[in-house]
Short mmCIF file of C-alpha atoms in Angstrom, two decimals:
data_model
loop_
_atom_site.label_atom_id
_atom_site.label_comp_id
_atom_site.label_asym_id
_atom_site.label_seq_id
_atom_site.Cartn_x
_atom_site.Cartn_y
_atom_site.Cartn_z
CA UNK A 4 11.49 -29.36 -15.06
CA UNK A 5 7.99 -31.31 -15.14
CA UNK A 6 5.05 -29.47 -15.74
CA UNK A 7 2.14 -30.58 -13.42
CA UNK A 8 -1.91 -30.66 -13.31
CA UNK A 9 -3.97 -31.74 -10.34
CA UNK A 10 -7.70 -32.44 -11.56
CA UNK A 11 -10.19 -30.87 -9.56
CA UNK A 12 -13.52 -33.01 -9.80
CA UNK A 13 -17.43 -33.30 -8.28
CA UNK A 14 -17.90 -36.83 -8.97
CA UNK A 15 -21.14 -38.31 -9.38
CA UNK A 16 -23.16 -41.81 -9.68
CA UNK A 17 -22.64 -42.28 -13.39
CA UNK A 18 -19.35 -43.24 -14.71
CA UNK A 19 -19.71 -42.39 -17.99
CA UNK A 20 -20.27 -38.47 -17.28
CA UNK A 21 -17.65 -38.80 -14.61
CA UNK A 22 -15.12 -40.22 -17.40
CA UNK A 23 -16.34 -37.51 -20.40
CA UNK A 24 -15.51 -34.44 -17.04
CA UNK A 25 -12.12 -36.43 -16.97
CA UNK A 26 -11.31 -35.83 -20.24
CA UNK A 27 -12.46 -32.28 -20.89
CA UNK A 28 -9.92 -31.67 -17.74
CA UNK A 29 -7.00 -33.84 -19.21
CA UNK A 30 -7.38 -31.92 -22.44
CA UNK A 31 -7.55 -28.91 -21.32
CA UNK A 32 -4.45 -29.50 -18.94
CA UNK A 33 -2.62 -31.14 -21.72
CA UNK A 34 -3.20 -28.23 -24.05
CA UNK A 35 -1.74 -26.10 -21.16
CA UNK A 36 1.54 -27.90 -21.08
CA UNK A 37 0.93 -30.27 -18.04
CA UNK A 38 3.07 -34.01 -18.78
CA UNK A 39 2.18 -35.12 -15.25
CA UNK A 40 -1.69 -35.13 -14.34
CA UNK A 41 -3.40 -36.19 -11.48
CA UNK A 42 -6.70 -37.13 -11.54
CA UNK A 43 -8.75 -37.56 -7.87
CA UNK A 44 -9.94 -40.04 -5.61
CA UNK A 45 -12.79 -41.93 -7.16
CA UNK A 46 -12.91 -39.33 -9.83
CA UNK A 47 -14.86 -42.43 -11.89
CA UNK A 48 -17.71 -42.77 -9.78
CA UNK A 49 -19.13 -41.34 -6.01
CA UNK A 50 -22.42 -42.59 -4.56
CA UNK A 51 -24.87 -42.66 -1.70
CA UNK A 52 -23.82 -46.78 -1.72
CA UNK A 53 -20.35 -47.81 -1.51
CA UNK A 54 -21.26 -51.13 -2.40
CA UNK A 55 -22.03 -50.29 -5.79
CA UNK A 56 -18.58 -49.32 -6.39
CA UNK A 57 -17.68 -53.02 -5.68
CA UNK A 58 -19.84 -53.58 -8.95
CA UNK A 59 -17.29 -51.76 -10.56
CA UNK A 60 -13.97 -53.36 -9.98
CA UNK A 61 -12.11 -54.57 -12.49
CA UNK A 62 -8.95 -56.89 -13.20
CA UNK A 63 -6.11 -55.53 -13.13
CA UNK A 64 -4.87 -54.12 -16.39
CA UNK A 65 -8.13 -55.12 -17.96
CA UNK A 66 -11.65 -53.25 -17.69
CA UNK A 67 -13.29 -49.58 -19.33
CA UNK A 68 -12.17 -47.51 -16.01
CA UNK A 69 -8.37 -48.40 -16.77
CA UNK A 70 -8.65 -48.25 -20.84
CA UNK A 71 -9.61 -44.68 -20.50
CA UNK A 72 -6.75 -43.86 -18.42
CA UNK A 73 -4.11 -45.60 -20.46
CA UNK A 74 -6.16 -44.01 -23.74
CA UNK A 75 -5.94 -40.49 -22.02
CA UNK A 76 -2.01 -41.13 -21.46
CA UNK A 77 -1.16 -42.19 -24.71
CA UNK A 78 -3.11 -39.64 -26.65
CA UNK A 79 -2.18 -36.85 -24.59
CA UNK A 80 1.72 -37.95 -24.33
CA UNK A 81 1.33 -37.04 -20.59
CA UNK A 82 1.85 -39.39 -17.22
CA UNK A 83 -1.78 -39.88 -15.89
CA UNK A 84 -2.10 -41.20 -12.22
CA UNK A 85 -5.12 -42.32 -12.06
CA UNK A 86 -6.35 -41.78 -8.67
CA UNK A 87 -8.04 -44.46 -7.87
CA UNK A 88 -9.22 -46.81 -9.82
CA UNK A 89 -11.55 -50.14 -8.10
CA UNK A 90 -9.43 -53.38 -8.65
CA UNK A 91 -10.75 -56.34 -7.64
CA UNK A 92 -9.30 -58.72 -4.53
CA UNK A 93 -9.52 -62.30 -3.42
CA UNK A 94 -12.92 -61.13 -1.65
CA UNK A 95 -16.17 -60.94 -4.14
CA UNK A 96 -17.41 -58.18 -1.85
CA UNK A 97 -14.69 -55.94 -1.73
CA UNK A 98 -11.41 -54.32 -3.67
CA UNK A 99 -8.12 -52.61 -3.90
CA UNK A 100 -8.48 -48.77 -4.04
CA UNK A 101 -5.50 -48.33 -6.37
CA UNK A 102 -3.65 -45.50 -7.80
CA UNK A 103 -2.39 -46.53 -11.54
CA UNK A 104 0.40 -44.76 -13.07
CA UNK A 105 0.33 -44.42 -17.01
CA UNK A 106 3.52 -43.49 -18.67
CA UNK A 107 2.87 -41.17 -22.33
CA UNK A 108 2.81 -44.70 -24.62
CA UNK A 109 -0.31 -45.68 -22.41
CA UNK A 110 1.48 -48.38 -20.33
CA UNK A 111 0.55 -48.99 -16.88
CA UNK A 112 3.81 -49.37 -15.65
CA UNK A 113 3.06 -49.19 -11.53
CA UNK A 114 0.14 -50.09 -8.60
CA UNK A 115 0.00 -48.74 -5.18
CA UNK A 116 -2.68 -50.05 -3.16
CA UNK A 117 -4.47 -47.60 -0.39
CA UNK A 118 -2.99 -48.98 2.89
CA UNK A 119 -4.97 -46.33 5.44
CA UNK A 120 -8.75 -47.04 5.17
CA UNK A 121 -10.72 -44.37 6.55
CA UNK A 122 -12.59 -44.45 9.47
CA UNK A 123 -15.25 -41.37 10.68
CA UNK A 124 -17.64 -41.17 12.77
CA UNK A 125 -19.22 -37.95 14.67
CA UNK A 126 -22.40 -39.06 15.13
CA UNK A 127 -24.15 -37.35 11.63
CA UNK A 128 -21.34 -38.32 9.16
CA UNK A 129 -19.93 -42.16 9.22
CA UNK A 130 -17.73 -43.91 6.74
CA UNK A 131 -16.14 -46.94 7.21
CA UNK A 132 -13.94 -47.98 3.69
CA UNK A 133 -12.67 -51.25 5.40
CA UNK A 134 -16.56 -52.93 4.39
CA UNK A 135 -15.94 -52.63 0.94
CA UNK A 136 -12.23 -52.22 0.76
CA UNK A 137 -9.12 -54.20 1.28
CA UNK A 138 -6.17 -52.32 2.49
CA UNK A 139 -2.76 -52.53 0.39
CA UNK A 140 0.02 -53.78 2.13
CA UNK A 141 3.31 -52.53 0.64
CA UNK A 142 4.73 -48.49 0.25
CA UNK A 143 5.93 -47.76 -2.93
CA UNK A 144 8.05 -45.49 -4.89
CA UNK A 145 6.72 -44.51 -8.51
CA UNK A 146 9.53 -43.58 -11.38
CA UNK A 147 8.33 -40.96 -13.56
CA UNK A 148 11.66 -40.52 -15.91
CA UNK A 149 14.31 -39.34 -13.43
CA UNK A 150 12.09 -38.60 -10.47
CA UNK A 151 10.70 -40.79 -8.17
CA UNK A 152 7.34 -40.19 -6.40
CA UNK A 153 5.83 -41.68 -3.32
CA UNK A 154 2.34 -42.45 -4.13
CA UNK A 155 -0.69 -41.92 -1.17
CA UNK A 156 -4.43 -41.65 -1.17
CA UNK A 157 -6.44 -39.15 1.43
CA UNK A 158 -6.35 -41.12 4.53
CA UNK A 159 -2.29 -41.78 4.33
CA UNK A 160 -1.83 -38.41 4.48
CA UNK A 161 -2.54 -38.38 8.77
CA UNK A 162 0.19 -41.02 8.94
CA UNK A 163 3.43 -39.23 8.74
CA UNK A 164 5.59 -42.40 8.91
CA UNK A 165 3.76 -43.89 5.95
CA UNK A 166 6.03 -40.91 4.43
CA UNK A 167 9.41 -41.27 6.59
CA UNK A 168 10.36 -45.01 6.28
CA UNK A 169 11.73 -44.28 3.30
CA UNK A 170 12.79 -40.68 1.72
CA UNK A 171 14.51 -38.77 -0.30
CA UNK A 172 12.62 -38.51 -3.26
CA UNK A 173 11.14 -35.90 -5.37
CA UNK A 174 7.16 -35.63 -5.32
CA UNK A 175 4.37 -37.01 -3.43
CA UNK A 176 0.78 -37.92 -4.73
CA UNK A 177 -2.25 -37.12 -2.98
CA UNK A 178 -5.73 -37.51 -4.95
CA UNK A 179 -8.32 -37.85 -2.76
CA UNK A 180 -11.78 -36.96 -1.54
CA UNK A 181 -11.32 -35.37 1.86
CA UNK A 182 -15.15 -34.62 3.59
CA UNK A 183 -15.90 -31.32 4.02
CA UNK A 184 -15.85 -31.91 7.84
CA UNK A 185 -12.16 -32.46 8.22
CA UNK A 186 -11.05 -31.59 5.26
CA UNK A 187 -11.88 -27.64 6.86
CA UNK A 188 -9.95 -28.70 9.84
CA UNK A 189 -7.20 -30.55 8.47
CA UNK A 190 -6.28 -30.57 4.79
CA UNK A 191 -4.13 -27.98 4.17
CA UNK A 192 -1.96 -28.43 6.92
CA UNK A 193 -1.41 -31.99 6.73
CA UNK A 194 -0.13 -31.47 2.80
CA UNK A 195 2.27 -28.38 3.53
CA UNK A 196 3.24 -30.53 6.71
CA UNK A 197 4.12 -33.57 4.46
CA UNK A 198 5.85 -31.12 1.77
CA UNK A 199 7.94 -29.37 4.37
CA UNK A 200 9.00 -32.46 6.27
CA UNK A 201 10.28 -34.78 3.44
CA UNK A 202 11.54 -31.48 1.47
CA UNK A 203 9.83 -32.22 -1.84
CA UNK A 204 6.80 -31.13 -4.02
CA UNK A 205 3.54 -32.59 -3.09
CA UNK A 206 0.43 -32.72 -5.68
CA UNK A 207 -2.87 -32.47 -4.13
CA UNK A 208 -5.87 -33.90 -6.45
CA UNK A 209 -9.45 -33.13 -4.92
CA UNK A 210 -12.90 -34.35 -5.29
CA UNK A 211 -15.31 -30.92 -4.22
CA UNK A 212 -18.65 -30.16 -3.84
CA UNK A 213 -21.97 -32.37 -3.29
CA UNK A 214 -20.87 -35.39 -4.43
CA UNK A 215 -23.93 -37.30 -3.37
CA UNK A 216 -26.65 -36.46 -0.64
CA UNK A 217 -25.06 -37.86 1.95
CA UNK A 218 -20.86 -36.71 0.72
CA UNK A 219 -19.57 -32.92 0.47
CA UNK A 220 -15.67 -33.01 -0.18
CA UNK A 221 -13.64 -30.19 0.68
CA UNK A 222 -11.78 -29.21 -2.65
CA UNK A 223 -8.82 -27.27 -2.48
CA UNK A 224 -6.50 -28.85 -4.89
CA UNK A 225 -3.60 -27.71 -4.73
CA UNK A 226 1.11 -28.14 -5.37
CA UNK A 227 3.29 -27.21 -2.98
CA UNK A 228 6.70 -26.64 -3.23
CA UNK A 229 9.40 -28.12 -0.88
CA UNK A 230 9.56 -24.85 1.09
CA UNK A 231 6.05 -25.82 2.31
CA UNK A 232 4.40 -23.01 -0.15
CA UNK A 233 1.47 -23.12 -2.12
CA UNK A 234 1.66 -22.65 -5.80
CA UNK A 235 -1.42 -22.88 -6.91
CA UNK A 236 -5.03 -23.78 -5.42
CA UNK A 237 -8.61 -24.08 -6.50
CA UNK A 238 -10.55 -23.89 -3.49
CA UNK A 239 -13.99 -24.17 -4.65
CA UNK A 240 -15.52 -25.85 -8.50
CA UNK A 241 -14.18 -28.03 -10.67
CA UNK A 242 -10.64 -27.19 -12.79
CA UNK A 243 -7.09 -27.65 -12.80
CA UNK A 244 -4.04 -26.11 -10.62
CA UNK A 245 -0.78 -25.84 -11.97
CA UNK A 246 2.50 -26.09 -10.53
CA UNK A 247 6.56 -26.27 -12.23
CA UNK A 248 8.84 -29.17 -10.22
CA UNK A 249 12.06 -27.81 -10.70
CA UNK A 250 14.94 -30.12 -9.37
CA UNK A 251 17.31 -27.26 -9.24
CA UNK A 252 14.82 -25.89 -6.17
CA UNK A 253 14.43 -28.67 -4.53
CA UNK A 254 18.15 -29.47 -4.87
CA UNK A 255 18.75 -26.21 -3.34
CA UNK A 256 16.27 -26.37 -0.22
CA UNK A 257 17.93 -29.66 0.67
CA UNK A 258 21.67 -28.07 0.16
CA UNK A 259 20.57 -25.10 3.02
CA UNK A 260 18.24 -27.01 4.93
CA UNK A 261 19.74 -30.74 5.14
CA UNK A 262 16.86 -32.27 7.28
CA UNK A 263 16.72 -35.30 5.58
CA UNK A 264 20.45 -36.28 6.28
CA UNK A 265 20.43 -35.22 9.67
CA UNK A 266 17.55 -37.49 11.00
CA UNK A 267 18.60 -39.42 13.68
CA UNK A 268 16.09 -41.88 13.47
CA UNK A 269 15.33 -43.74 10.06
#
């Protein structure tokens, strides 16, 4: 059994507000009995100009952004997935959007790399990630203890074979900062979709609100269970869901439903 938070957040142009909201949530989840917490997409800094968050990258396993997550962990004896922090890449004018994982004695111990860049445009909203981001280029797995956890960032959730090419485990990771525009359409679907069709939990770690006069983010973080239902949601504000992964379910959902070992395809 692993008790898990997914951070709710309404990030804003000042990372040093952004990180103090960070850790009244951790603290708070902590205190609850969460040892797994998931903190959002860009939960350390959201502004009108993408290119200042390329003023922000750091080296990997060096900078303020990734001390305070590997602080949080070890004080809090928790996992922290930090969920996304700005690394920097080979190009000066752009980085790696990368989801850290801290184990409870503050040690960065894995890296995944956003593969799926997001792309929008309707005409009033545009965002293109691919000018200021480079996109990772390997799928990972994440051991947290016995589990094992595919980490993904917004955007990788439309790609269900970014899922399927390898399966089988236990949890999936989602922080992200879904617009409001398709996040109404889309979200929950695509998350109880993901859950259902690789029979595990899924964590769901939101940015919500006006995050800057030109960004609204949908919210409604949320864990779902391998059955595809919801355990707990916070569709509107900042705050925490909760949500128990209990091997013994998920054991059980595979034992009467055994999808994944009757795929034909792999």
């Amino acid at each position: 059994m692993m008790k898990m938070a997914a951070i709710q957040m309404c990030s804003q142009a000042n990372v040093e507000q952004n990180l103090s909201t960070a850790k009244k949530w951790i603290d708070i989840a902590a205190k609850k009995g969460a040892n797994y917490i998931v903190l959002p997409e860009y939960f350390y800094y959201i502004s009108n100009n993408n290119n200042e968050r390329v003023l922000l990258a750091e080296d990997f396993l060096n900078g303020p952004i990734q001390h305070f997550a590997s602080t949080m962990a070890l004080k809090y004896n928790i996992w922290l997935v930090a969920g996304t922090v700005p690394i920097k890449s080979n190009e000066p004018s752009k980085f790696y959007n990368s989801q850290l994982l801290y184990s409870p004695d503050g040690e960065c111990v894995d890296r995944y790399d956003k593969v799926h860049l997001f792309a929008f445009d309707n005409g009033s909203e545009s965002y293109h990630e691919s000018d200021t981001m480079v996109a990772g280029e390997e799928i990972k797995t994440f051991y947290v203890e016995d589990l094992s956890v595919r980490p993904s960032t917004c955007y990788d959730l439309r790609f269900s074979e970014f899922y399927r090419l390898t399966n089988g485990y236990d949890l999936i990771n989602v922080p992200a900062a879904f617009t409001y525009t398709t996040g109404v359409a889309h979200w929950e679907i695509l998350l109880r979709s993901r859950a259902i069709e690789n029979q595990c939990y899924l964590i769901a770690s939101a940015q919500v609100g006006d995050n800057s006069s030109t960004l609204r983010t949908f919210g409604h973080s949320m864990i779902i269970d391998p059955w595809g239902k919801v355990i707990d949601c916070l569709p509107e504000g900042e705050g925490v869901v909760y949500g128990d992964l209990d091997s013994s379910i998920l054991a059980e959902i595979r034992t009467q439903l055994p999808a994944l070992k009757n795929r034909i395809f792999t």
